[in-house]
Short mmCIF file of C-alpha atoms and ligand atoms in Angstrom, two decimals:
data_model
loop_
_atom_site.label_atom_id
_atom_site.label_comp_id
_atom_site.label_asym_id
_atom_site.label_seq_id
_atom_site.Cartn_x
_atom_site.Cartn_y
_atom_site.Cartn_z
CA UNK A 1 167.71 3.12 83.54
CA UNK A 2 165.66 6.30 83.55
CA UNK A 3 164.44 8.70 86.03
CA UNK A 4 161.03 6.92 86.24
CA UNK A 5 162.34 4.70 88.91
CA UNK A 6 162.87 7.73 91.24
CA UNK A 7 160.54 8.35 94.16
CA UNK A 8 157.42 6.51 95.37
CA UNK A 9 155.99 7.38 92.02
CA UNK A 10 157.71 9.41 89.33
CA UNK A 11 156.29 12.01 87.10
CA UNK A 12 159.54 12.58 85.05
CA UNK A 13 161.11 9.94 82.78
CA UNK A 14 163.58 11.94 80.62
CA UNK A 15 166.23 14.21 82.24
CA UNK A 16 169.77 14.96 81.57
CA UNK A 17 170.57 14.00 85.17
CA UNK A 18 169.14 10.51 85.27
CA UNK A 19 172.53 9.18 86.41
CA UNK A 20 171.37 10.39 89.81
CA UNK A 21 169.29 7.17 90.02
CA UNK A 22 172.27 4.94 89.18
CA UNK A 23 174.27 6.57 91.92
CA UNK A 24 171.35 6.17 94.31
CA UNK A 25 171.41 2.42 93.46
CA UNK A 26 174.99 2.40 94.43
CA UNK A 27 174.04 3.92 97.84
CA UNK A 28 175.12 7.44 96.94
CA UNK A 29 173.22 10.65 97.12
CA UNK A 30 174.81 13.05 94.58
CA UNK A 31 174.52 16.65 93.71
CA UNK A 32 176.20 18.53 90.86
CA UNK A 33 179.10 20.93 90.93
CA UNK A 34 179.73 23.35 88.02
CA UNK A 35 183.29 22.91 86.70
CA UNK A 36 183.45 26.43 85.49
CA UNK A 37 182.33 28.56 88.36
CA UNK A 38 182.14 26.08 91.35
CA UNK A 39 178.44 26.40 92.14
CA UNK A 40 177.00 23.42 93.93
CA UNK A 41 173.37 22.11 93.29
CA UNK A 42 171.04 19.89 95.21
CA UNK A 43 168.74 18.60 93.59
CA UNK A 44 171.36 18.12 90.90
CA UNK A 45 171.14 20.26 87.72
CA UNK A 46 172.47 19.71 84.18
CA UNK A 47 172.88 23.46 83.74
CA UNK A 48 174.49 26.16 85.80
CA UNK A 49 172.26 29.18 86.16
CA UNK A 50 175.16 31.15 87.53
CA UNK A 51 177.57 31.06 84.65
CA UNK A 52 175.41 29.20 81.87
CA UNK A 53 177.91 26.37 81.60
CA UNK A 54 176.60 22.67 81.13
CA UNK A 55 179.96 21.25 82.14
CA UNK A 56 179.08 19.61 85.43
CA UNK A 57 180.68 17.22 87.97
CA UNK A 58 178.98 14.96 90.43
CA UNK A 59 179.63 15.26 94.20
CA UNK A 60 178.50 13.13 97.06
CA UNK A 61 176.23 14.93 99.61
CA UNK A 62 177.59 15.31 103.17
CA UNK A 63 176.80 12.47 105.45
CA UNK A 64 175.50 14.39 108.39
CA UNK A 65 173.04 17.43 108.52
CA UNK A 66 170.54 19.05 110.69
CA UNK A 67 166.74 18.70 110.58
CA UNK A 68 165.57 22.13 109.85
CA UNK A 69 161.86 21.46 109.74
CA UNK A 70 159.41 18.50 109.38
CA UNK A 71 155.81 17.42 109.20
CA UNK A 72 153.83 14.24 109.26
CA UNK A 73 151.10 13.98 106.64
CA UNK A 74 147.79 12.13 107.54
CA UNK A 75 146.28 12.63 104.11
CA UNK A 76 147.94 12.01 100.88
CA UNK A 77 147.46 12.81 97.21
CA UNK A 78 146.17 10.19 94.96
CA UNK A 79 148.67 7.33 94.55
CA UNK A 80 150.40 7.65 97.88
CA UNK A 81 147.47 6.81 100.34
CA UNK A 82 148.99 3.27 101.13
CA UNK A 83 151.92 5.06 102.96
CA UNK A 84 149.93 7.29 105.26
CA UNK A 85 150.97 8.60 107.70
CA UNK A 86 154.44 9.76 106.58
CA UNK A 87 156.90 12.26 107.53
CA UNK A 88 158.73 14.78 105.36
CA UNK A 89 161.41 17.18 106.24
CA UNK A 90 164.15 19.47 105.09
CA UNK A 91 167.90 18.69 106.04
CA UNK A 92 170.33 21.78 106.25
CA UNK A 93 174.03 20.90 105.51
CA UNK A 94 175.10 24.40 105.82
CA UNK A 95 176.72 26.36 102.89
CA UNK A 96 173.44 26.81 101.23
CA UNK A 97 173.07 23.06 100.81
CA UNK A 98 169.70 21.67 101.71
CA UNK A 99 167.65 18.46 100.85
CA UNK A 100 163.96 17.73 101.00
CA UNK A 101 162.76 14.06 101.62
CA UNK A 102 160.52 11.73 103.36
CA UNK A 103 161.41 10.74 107.02
CA UNK A 104 162.06 7.14 107.75
CA UNK A 105 159.10 5.27 109.26
CA UNK A 106 161.51 4.35 111.94
CA UNK A 107 161.70 7.88 113.23
CA UNK A 108 158.47 8.79 115.17
CA UNK A 109 156.96 12.29 115.36
CA UNK A 110 157.73 12.45 119.03
CA UNK A 111 161.47 11.84 118.32
CA UNK A 112 161.69 14.68 115.74
CA UNK A 113 163.44 17.88 117.04
CA UNK A 114 164.50 20.87 115.07
CA UNK A 115 168.26 20.92 114.58
CA UNK A 116 168.73 17.20 115.42
CA UNK A 117 171.59 15.52 113.76
CA UNK A 118 170.22 13.36 110.86
CA UNK A 119 171.61 11.39 107.97
CA UNK A 120 169.98 10.58 104.42
CA UNK A 121 169.96 7.10 103.03
CA UNK A 122 168.67 5.49 99.78
CA UNK A 123 165.46 3.46 100.38
CA UNK A 124 164.07 0.80 97.99
CA UNK A 125 160.44 -0.04 97.67
CA UNK A 126 158.95 -3.47 96.93
CA UNK A 127 157.83 -2.39 93.40
CA UNK A 128 161.41 -1.49 92.45
CA UNK A 129 161.12 2.29 92.92
CA UNK A 130 164.08 3.98 94.76
CA UNK A 131 164.28 7.18 96.75
CA UNK A 132 166.10 8.70 99.67
CA UNK A 133 164.91 9.22 103.10
CA UNK A 134 165.90 11.01 106.38
CA UNK A 135 166.96 8.67 109.19
CA UNK A 136 168.67 9.03 112.53
CA UNK A 137 171.76 7.02 112.27
CA UNK B 1 152.73 58.54 95.45
CA UNK B 2 151.86 57.70 92.00
CA UNK B 3 148.28 58.21 90.66
CA UNK B 4 148.44 56.81 87.31
CA UNK B 5 146.16 53.71 87.37
CA UNK B 6 142.78 53.37 89.17
CA UNK B 7 140.32 50.70 90.08
CA UNK B 8 136.98 51.97 88.73
CA UNK B 9 134.98 48.89 89.13
CA UNK B 10 134.91 45.69 91.38
CA UNK B 11 132.72 42.57 91.33
CA UNK B 12 132.66 39.03 92.64
CA UNK B 13 130.37 36.09 92.61
CA UNK B 14 129.08 34.31 95.81
CA UNK B 15 131.67 31.93 96.86
CA UNK B 16 130.01 28.56 96.83
CA UNK B 17 130.57 24.69 96.90
CA UNK B 18 129.44 23.19 93.69
CA UNK B 19 128.49 26.17 91.53
CA UNK B 20 125.50 25.31 89.29
CA UNK B 21 126.63 26.70 85.97
CA UNK B 22 129.69 26.78 83.69
CA UNK B 23 132.85 28.61 84.04
CA UNK B 24 131.74 31.40 81.44
CA UNK B 25 128.42 31.90 83.42
CA UNK B 26 130.56 32.11 86.79
CA UNK B 27 132.81 34.78 85.22
CA UNK B 28 129.83 36.74 84.11
CA UNK B 29 128.59 37.15 87.54
CA UNK B 30 131.68 39.09 88.64
CA UNK B 31 132.17 40.97 85.39
CA UNK B 32 128.75 42.22 85.20
CA UNK B 33 128.79 43.59 88.70
CA UNK B 34 132.19 45.15 88.07
CA UNK B 35 131.13 46.78 84.78
CA UNK B 36 127.96 48.11 86.34
CA UNK B 37 129.88 49.38 89.48
CA UNK B 38 132.15 51.23 86.92
CA UNK B 39 129.08 52.40 84.92
CA UNK B 40 130.46 51.08 81.63
CA UNK B 41 129.69 48.54 78.99
CA UNK B 42 131.95 45.89 77.27
CA UNK B 43 132.54 48.39 74.34
CA UNK B 44 134.45 50.66 76.74
CA UNK B 45 136.84 47.88 77.72
CA UNK B 46 140.08 47.88 75.58
CA UNK B 47 141.43 44.46 76.71
CA UNK B 48 140.65 41.65 79.23
CA UNK B 49 142.84 39.42 81.20
CA UNK B 50 141.61 36.12 82.39
CA UNK B 51 143.01 34.38 85.34
CA UNK B 52 142.76 30.88 86.89
CA UNK B 53 144.75 27.84 87.98
CA UNK B 54 144.60 25.66 84.92
CA UNK B 55 144.91 22.38 86.86
CA UNK B 56 141.12 22.61 87.79
CA UNK B 57 139.90 23.72 84.35
CA UNK B 58 138.61 21.24 81.74
CA UNK B 59 138.61 24.02 79.25
CA UNK B 60 141.96 24.63 77.69
CA UNK B 61 142.88 28.37 77.08
CA UNK B 62 139.78 29.73 78.74
CA UNK B 63 140.46 33.47 77.85
CA UNK B 64 138.88 33.32 74.42
CA UNK B 65 135.73 31.39 75.68
CA UNK B 66 135.28 33.82 78.60
CA UNK B 67 135.99 37.03 76.58
CA UNK B 68 133.35 36.06 74.00
CA UNK B 69 130.60 35.34 76.65
CA UNK B 70 131.35 38.65 78.39
CA UNK B 71 131.11 40.62 75.10
CA UNK B 72 134.84 41.48 75.14
CA UNK B 73 135.67 40.42 71.53
CA UNK B 74 137.25 41.50 69.29
CA UNK B 75 139.33 43.33 71.86
CA UNK B 76 142.66 41.70 72.85
CA UNK B 77 142.41 39.08 75.51
CA UNK B 78 144.99 36.84 77.39
CA UNK B 79 145.32 34.29 80.03
CA UNK B 80 147.51 34.86 83.06
CA UNK B 81 148.46 32.25 85.68
CA UNK B 82 150.39 32.27 88.93
CA UNK B 83 148.22 29.61 90.62
CA UNK B 84 146.52 31.20 93.79
CA UNK B 85 147.80 34.81 92.91
CA UNK B 86 146.76 34.62 89.32
CA UNK B 87 144.34 37.48 89.40
CA UNK B 88 146.62 40.01 91.36
CA UNK B 89 149.25 39.21 88.63
CA UNK B 90 146.52 39.88 86.04
CA UNK B 91 146.22 43.32 87.74
CA UNK B 92 150.04 43.70 87.62
CA UNK B 93 149.96 43.14 83.78
CA UNK B 94 146.83 45.41 83.48
CA UNK B 95 148.75 48.17 85.34
CA UNK B 96 151.63 47.86 82.86
CA UNK B 97 149.40 47.96 79.78
CA UNK B 98 147.63 51.12 81.07
CA UNK B 99 150.75 52.87 82.33
CA UNK B 100 152.53 52.26 78.98
CA UNK B 101 149.66 53.93 77.19
CA UNK B 102 148.64 50.95 75.25
CA UNK B 103 145.31 50.58 76.81
CA UNK B 104 142.95 52.94 78.72
CA UNK B 105 140.56 50.49 80.37
CA UNK B 106 141.43 46.77 81.25
CA UNK B 107 139.22 44.25 82.81
CA UNK B 108 140.88 41.49 85.01
CA UNK B 109 138.61 38.54 85.50
CA UNK B 110 139.55 35.63 87.92
CA UNK B 111 137.68 32.48 88.28
CA UNK B 112 137.76 28.91 89.61
CA UNK B 113 135.41 26.11 89.52
CA UNK B 114 137.08 23.77 91.90
CA UNK B 115 134.17 21.37 91.52
CA UNK B 116 134.76 21.21 87.67
CA UNK B 117 136.83 17.96 88.36
CA UNK B 118 136.07 15.10 90.59
CA UNK B 119 137.93 14.99 93.97
CA UNK B 120 140.05 12.04 92.87
CA UNK B 121 141.14 13.92 89.79
CA UNK B 122 141.92 17.05 92.11
CA UNK B 123 143.90 14.92 94.59
CA UNK B 124 146.04 13.61 91.64
CA UNK B 125 146.69 16.94 90.12
CA UNK B 126 147.25 18.49 93.76
CA UNK B 127 150.20 16.17 93.95
CA UNK B 128 151.69 17.70 90.76
CA UNK B 129 151.32 21.20 91.97
CA UNK B 130 154.82 21.00 93.50
CA UNK B 131 158.28 20.28 91.78
CA UNK B 132 157.14 17.12 89.88
CA UNK B 133 160.74 16.02 89.35
CA UNK B 134 162.02 16.13 92.83
CA UNK B 135 159.17 16.58 95.29
CA UNK B 136 156.00 15.14 93.99
CA UNK B 137 157.60 11.70 93.95
CA UNK B 138 157.54 11.76 97.86
CA UNK B 139 153.73 12.50 97.90
CA UNK B 140 153.80 16.17 98.84
CA UNK B 141 150.62 18.34 99.13
CA UNK B 142 149.88 22.08 99.91
CA UNK B 143 149.13 21.45 103.64
CA UNK B 144 152.29 19.50 104.14
CA UNK B 145 154.37 22.31 102.74
CA UNK B 146 152.71 25.05 104.80
CA UNK B 147 153.15 22.61 107.74
CA UNK B 148 157.01 22.70 107.15
CA UNK B 149 156.85 26.47 107.60
CA UNK B 150 154.38 26.16 110.55
CA UNK B 151 156.48 23.71 112.27
CA UNK B 152 159.80 25.71 112.09
CA UNK B 153 158.07 29.00 112.75
CA UNK B 154 156.13 27.86 115.86
CA UNK B 155 159.29 26.08 117.42
CA UNK B 156 161.35 29.26 117.14
CA UNK B 157 158.80 32.04 117.87
CA UNK B 158 156.65 30.40 120.56
CA UNK B 159 153.54 30.52 118.30
CA UNK B 160 151.00 28.11 119.68
CA UNK B 161 148.13 25.86 118.25
CA UNK B 162 145.83 28.03 120.24
CA UNK B 163 147.11 31.09 118.42
CA UNK B 164 146.39 29.52 115.16
CA UNK B 165 142.87 28.62 116.24
CA UNK B 166 142.32 32.30 117.18
CA UNK B 167 143.20 33.16 113.58
CA UNK B 168 140.33 30.84 112.34
CA UNK B 169 138.04 32.22 115.01
CA UNK B 170 138.59 35.79 113.77
CA UNK B 171 137.98 34.69 110.10
CA UNK B 172 134.86 32.93 111.06
CA UNK B 173 133.61 36.19 112.98
CA UNK B 174 133.66 37.91 109.58
CA UNK B 175 132.69 35.00 107.36
CA UNK B 176 129.38 35.07 109.26
CA UNK B 177 128.64 38.66 108.19
CA UNK B 178 129.83 38.36 104.54
CA UNK B 179 126.95 37.05 102.56
CA UNK B 180 129.34 36.03 99.70
CA UNK B 181 131.46 33.79 101.91
CA UNK B 182 131.32 29.98 101.53
CA UNK B 183 131.73 29.36 105.24
CA UNK B 184 129.12 31.15 107.24
CA UNK B 185 129.22 29.26 110.58
CA UNK B 186 131.04 30.53 113.72
CA UNK B 187 134.01 28.82 114.98
CA UNK B 188 134.52 28.10 118.80
CA UNK B 189 137.31 26.50 120.75
CA UNK B 190 135.21 23.33 121.12
CA UNK B 191 135.47 22.86 117.32
CA UNK B 192 139.31 22.46 117.88
CA UNK B 193 139.07 20.21 120.86
CA UNK B 194 141.22 17.12 120.03
CA UNK B 195 139.30 15.13 122.78
CA UNK B 196 136.06 15.72 121.00
CA UNK B 197 135.43 13.10 118.25
CA UNK B 198 132.91 15.38 116.42
CA UNK B 199 135.40 18.24 116.26
CA UNK B 200 136.21 17.84 112.50
CA UNK B 201 138.32 21.00 112.63
CA UNK B 202 140.57 19.35 115.23
CA UNK B 203 141.74 16.51 112.81
CA UNK B 204 145.32 16.76 111.88
CA UNK B 205 145.95 17.08 108.10
CA UNK B 206 149.70 17.42 108.31
CA UNK B 207 151.35 18.07 111.65
CA UNK B 208 150.94 20.63 113.04
CA UNK B 209 148.13 21.95 110.83
CA UNK B 210 144.60 20.74 111.34
CA UNK B 211 141.44 20.78 109.18
CA UNK B 212 140.46 24.16 110.77
CA UNK B 213 143.84 25.63 109.92
CA UNK B 214 143.13 25.19 106.25
CA UNK B 215 141.13 27.52 103.93
CA UNK B 216 137.79 26.46 102.47
CA UNK B 217 137.57 25.29 98.64
CA UNK B 218 135.10 27.17 96.71
CA UNK B 219 133.81 27.96 93.27
CA UNK B 220 133.82 31.64 92.53
CA UNK B 221 134.85 34.61 90.34
CA UNK B 222 136.05 38.10 90.76
CA UNK B 223 136.59 41.11 88.60
CA UNK B 224 138.67 44.21 88.82
CA UNK B 225 138.29 46.99 86.15
CA UNK B 226 141.22 49.27 85.80
CA UNK B 227 141.54 52.71 84.00
CA UNK B 228 144.12 55.29 83.30
CA UNK B 229 144.13 58.56 85.28
CA UNK B 230 142.29 60.56 82.69
CA UNK B 231 139.57 57.93 82.10
CA UNK B 232 139.15 57.21 85.76
CA UNK B 233 138.53 60.91 86.52
CA UNK B 234 136.15 61.23 83.59
CA UNK B 235 134.11 58.07 84.52
CA UNK B 236 134.41 57.36 88.24
CA UNK B 237 133.15 59.21 91.17
CA UNK B 238 135.27 57.26 93.64
CA UNK B 239 138.34 56.03 91.97
CA UNK B 240 140.72 54.01 94.07
CA UNK B 241 144.37 54.31 93.00
CA UNK B 242 147.07 51.87 92.85
CA UNK B 243 149.73 53.48 94.81
CA UNK B 244 152.32 50.58 95.00
CA UNK B 245 152.63 47.36 93.37
CA UNK B 246 155.34 44.80 94.26
CA UNK B 247 155.99 41.04 93.11
CA UNK B 248 158.50 38.41 93.57
CA UNK B 249 159.25 34.68 92.86
CA UNK B 250 160.83 31.86 94.89
CA UNK B 251 162.45 28.50 94.21
CA UNK B 252 159.74 25.87 93.86
CA UNK B 253 161.99 23.24 95.64
CA UNK B 254 162.08 23.27 99.48
CA UNK B 255 165.84 22.44 99.35
CA UNK B 256 166.57 25.84 97.89
CA UNK B 257 164.48 27.81 100.37
CA UNK B 258 165.98 30.22 103.06
CA UNK B 259 165.18 29.90 106.77
CA UNK B 260 161.76 28.22 107.13
CA UNK B 261 161.13 29.93 110.53
CA UNK B 262 161.12 33.17 108.99
CA UNK B 263 158.23 32.85 106.51
CA UNK B 264 157.92 33.47 102.96
CA UNK B 265 160.69 35.52 101.29
CA UNK B 266 158.36 36.44 98.31
CA UNK B 267 156.07 38.48 100.74
CA UNK B 268 158.95 40.37 102.19
CA UNK B 269 160.33 41.43 98.81
CA UNK B 270 157.01 42.17 97.30
CA UNK B 271 155.88 44.34 100.38
CA UNK B 272 159.24 46.14 100.35
CA UNK B 273 158.73 47.05 96.61
CA UNK B 274 155.12 48.13 97.09
CA UNK B 275 155.89 50.20 100.03
CA UNK B 276 158.77 51.94 98.41
CA UNK B 277 156.75 52.76 95.28
CA UNK B 278 153.84 54.04 97.34
CA UNK B 279 156.25 56.10 99.53
CA UNK B 280 154.53 54.96 102.81
CA UNK B 281 155.27 52.71 105.73
CA UNK B 282 153.38 49.83 107.24
CA UNK B 283 151.89 52.08 109.88
CA UNK B 284 150.04 54.01 107.08
CA UNK B 285 147.99 51.01 106.25
CA UNK B 286 144.39 51.18 107.76
CA UNK B 287 143.10 47.86 106.34
CA UNK B 288 144.56 44.87 104.82
CA UNK B 289 143.73 41.53 103.08
CA UNK B 290 146.27 38.84 103.44
CA UNK B 291 146.60 35.32 101.90
CA UNK B 292 145.44 33.21 104.86
CA UNK B 293 145.25 29.83 102.86
CA UNK B 294 146.34 28.52 106.18
CA UNK B 295 146.17 30.04 109.65
CA UNK B 296 149.93 30.04 109.86
CA UNK B 297 150.16 32.10 106.67
CA UNK B 298 148.24 34.95 108.19
CA UNK B 299 150.64 35.22 111.18
CA UNK B 300 153.75 35.15 108.78
CA UNK B 301 151.95 37.79 106.61
CA UNK B 302 151.73 40.17 109.54
CA UNK B 303 155.58 40.12 109.79
CA UNK B 304 156.28 40.22 105.99
CA UNK B 305 154.03 43.18 105.73
CA UNK B 306 155.62 45.05 108.74
CA UNK B 307 152.56 44.95 110.84
CA UNK B 308 154.59 43.13 113.56
CA UNK B 309 158.30 42.70 114.16
CA UNK B 310 159.83 39.34 113.18
CA UNK B 311 158.65 36.53 115.40
CA UNK B 312 156.00 38.81 117.04
CA UNK B 313 152.97 38.14 114.69
CA UNK B 314 151.32 36.16 117.61
CA UNK B 315 150.85 39.40 119.59
CA UNK B 316 148.55 40.87 117.06
CA UNK B 317 146.14 37.95 117.19
CA UNK B 318 146.36 37.73 121.06
CA UNK B 319 145.68 41.39 121.48
CA UNK B 320 142.96 41.44 118.83
CA UNK B 321 144.73 43.99 116.94
CA UNK B 322 143.71 42.69 113.55
CA UNK B 323 140.03 42.59 114.31
CA UNK B 324 137.80 45.28 112.74
CA UNK B 325 138.11 47.56 115.57
CA UNK B 326 141.81 47.23 116.05
CA UNK B 327 144.69 49.33 114.87
CA UNK B 328 145.27 47.24 111.83
CA UNK B 329 142.25 45.15 110.63
CA UNK B 330 143.18 42.15 108.61
CA UNK B 331 140.79 39.93 106.63
CA UNK B 332 137.52 41.37 107.85
CA UNK B 333 135.61 39.78 104.99
CA UNK B 334 136.42 36.22 106.33
CA UNK B 335 139.57 35.78 104.30
CA UNK B 336 140.47 32.51 102.52
CA UNK B 337 139.69 30.56 105.70
CA UNK B 338 136.00 31.53 105.74
CA UNK B 339 135.19 33.62 102.58
CA UNK B 340 136.76 30.69 100.58
CA UNK B 341 139.59 30.32 98.17
CA UNK B 342 138.57 29.80 94.51
CA UNK B 343 142.19 29.99 93.48
CA UNK B 344 142.10 32.19 90.33
CA UNK B 345 139.38 34.35 91.84
CA UNK B 346 140.95 34.96 95.13
CA UNK B 347 143.27 38.06 94.46
CA UNK B 348 140.46 39.94 92.77
CA UNK B 349 138.21 39.31 95.49
CA UNK B 350 140.73 40.60 98.00
CA UNK B 351 141.12 43.77 95.87
CA UNK B 352 137.32 44.20 95.86
CA UNK B 353 137.25 44.03 99.63
CA UNK B 354 139.87 46.74 100.00
CA UNK B 355 138.18 49.01 97.21
CA UNK B 356 134.89 48.77 99.04
CA UNK B 357 136.58 49.63 102.26
CA UNK B 358 138.31 52.62 100.86
CA UNK B 359 135.04 53.85 99.42
CA UNK B 360 133.14 53.39 102.64
CA UNK B 361 130.88 50.79 101.04
CA UNK B 362 131.90 47.66 102.93
CA UNK B 363 128.52 47.50 104.88
CA UNK B 364 128.62 45.45 107.97
CA UNK B 365 132.32 44.75 107.42
CA UNK B 366 133.24 48.39 107.12
CA UNK B 367 136.27 49.19 109.33
CA UNK B 368 135.73 52.44 111.37
CA UNK B 369 137.71 55.81 110.75
CA UNK B 370 137.28 56.16 106.97
CA UNK B 371 140.40 54.15 106.01
CA UNK B 372 142.46 55.91 103.22
CA UNK B 373 145.13 53.33 102.50
CA UNK B 374 144.48 49.58 102.12
CA UNK B 375 146.86 46.65 101.13
CA UNK B 376 146.40 43.31 99.41
CA UNK B 377 148.86 40.44 100.02
CA UNK B 378 148.30 37.47 97.57
CA UNK B 379 150.54 34.46 97.52
CA UNK B 380 150.78 31.75 94.66
CA UNK B 381 151.69 28.30 95.59
CA UNK B 382 153.69 27.74 98.71
CA UNK B 383 155.42 31.20 98.44
CA UNK B 384 156.29 30.54 94.89
CA UNK B 385 154.94 33.80 93.70
CA UNK B 386 153.95 36.87 95.81
CA UNK B 387 152.06 40.06 94.89
CA UNK B 388 151.66 42.93 97.31
CA UNK B 389 149.40 45.95 96.06
CA UNK B 390 148.83 49.16 98.06
CA UNK B 391 145.61 51.04 97.24
CA UNK B 392 144.62 54.64 98.23
CA UNK B 393 141.78 57.06 97.77
ZN1 ZN C 401 178.63 27.64 86.78
#
């Protein structure tokens, strides 16, 4: 399976880290770790900009992080209107590891607070697309 | 304080909705004004740099088409792009070309005809302005990205929605007196009243940002003509010198960004470089143009540029310090919020405003006290690219 399954709507089909989507199907959100210099990347990368190695391992992202910032969009770009309104946010795991995603529909704007503990889970859409989203539990 | 490269001519078109002409005709308006301002003809120009954001253009590789229409062939021409900061990046390239001795006079022309494509097309392309592999698939857009910065910044620093509204009210004050601006109407607190169903500016685009917090789309063009010291002194009665020029870039992905509550890192880095090169401090700046694509961006810019300490940008707007009569006037031409934001033309238009201010030719918008040093802060994307340029007489 290629990367075109990633997200509400994908704009990328060929990428060397397409395996990310297979992991997502197994319920895992994975980043990459450079075997040579130990640099960790999320979103995952096939190549290390630090030491130029392409010898990478996968690692699973931490279970818990803190919501650094968030928004709720009331307008959407073409192709996303059906989901409006939807939240988006940045999760900070510490150690320079962060993640950007949509926020689960189950989490209302009034409930969102900076630095609240959150987790990130895979989410499957009716049309077969798969992504990950920020949730409370 | 280097005085190696000067601005000898500036021009811009009216910023409008739905320009009735082609992109080459739009570019001509700004270029003619700048060339006449400099007192030169196209034969005197050694090279041209054409700048726009290509997602809005139907014409591929517009440099050749525009250079021909402006009478700038067979001289070298090229296309430079960093989205919303394209034309200040063009000026950066021109600075290098002149300083190296390769060229003596370079014209930088920025343009954007945002109405060139339909709004459906524009919406679709807008979604691809971000990281198309990792972020566009979530349905991101510019207001949502700036909202991420606004939310974190406001929560940490006690900036309020009313403060943001005051930024918009200030920009509208000057949009009214700038005949080239697209948004000429005044803005009052009633326009932001969430209980008033007719208050369009109060509608939320992406929490916490409202329609009124966002800049006005426009069609427009700008032109900056730069020259070497020797040529500038020979040609120009009032050359305006580039004293400092700083630039930086940032990760496109939000997951790799530093602390959102602190604003845009590119602006801090570019400002630091520009100040160092010019050998001045923020206190020396008498008038500034900042990239207020959203109200929050102006507040963050106050801090990145050192006009206010970190977290204290709100005081400047509360004390009206950035109005024309204040200690550090900012965006007294209406800014992107009211003058309009024709992407590729914006940086050149900001430079034009500062050049006119330093020459004492800004008319109704002129800040008092004969300003001698001015600054331009122009940001591409959501802090993806940043240019800060310091000008002096
Ligand atoms: Zn490495």
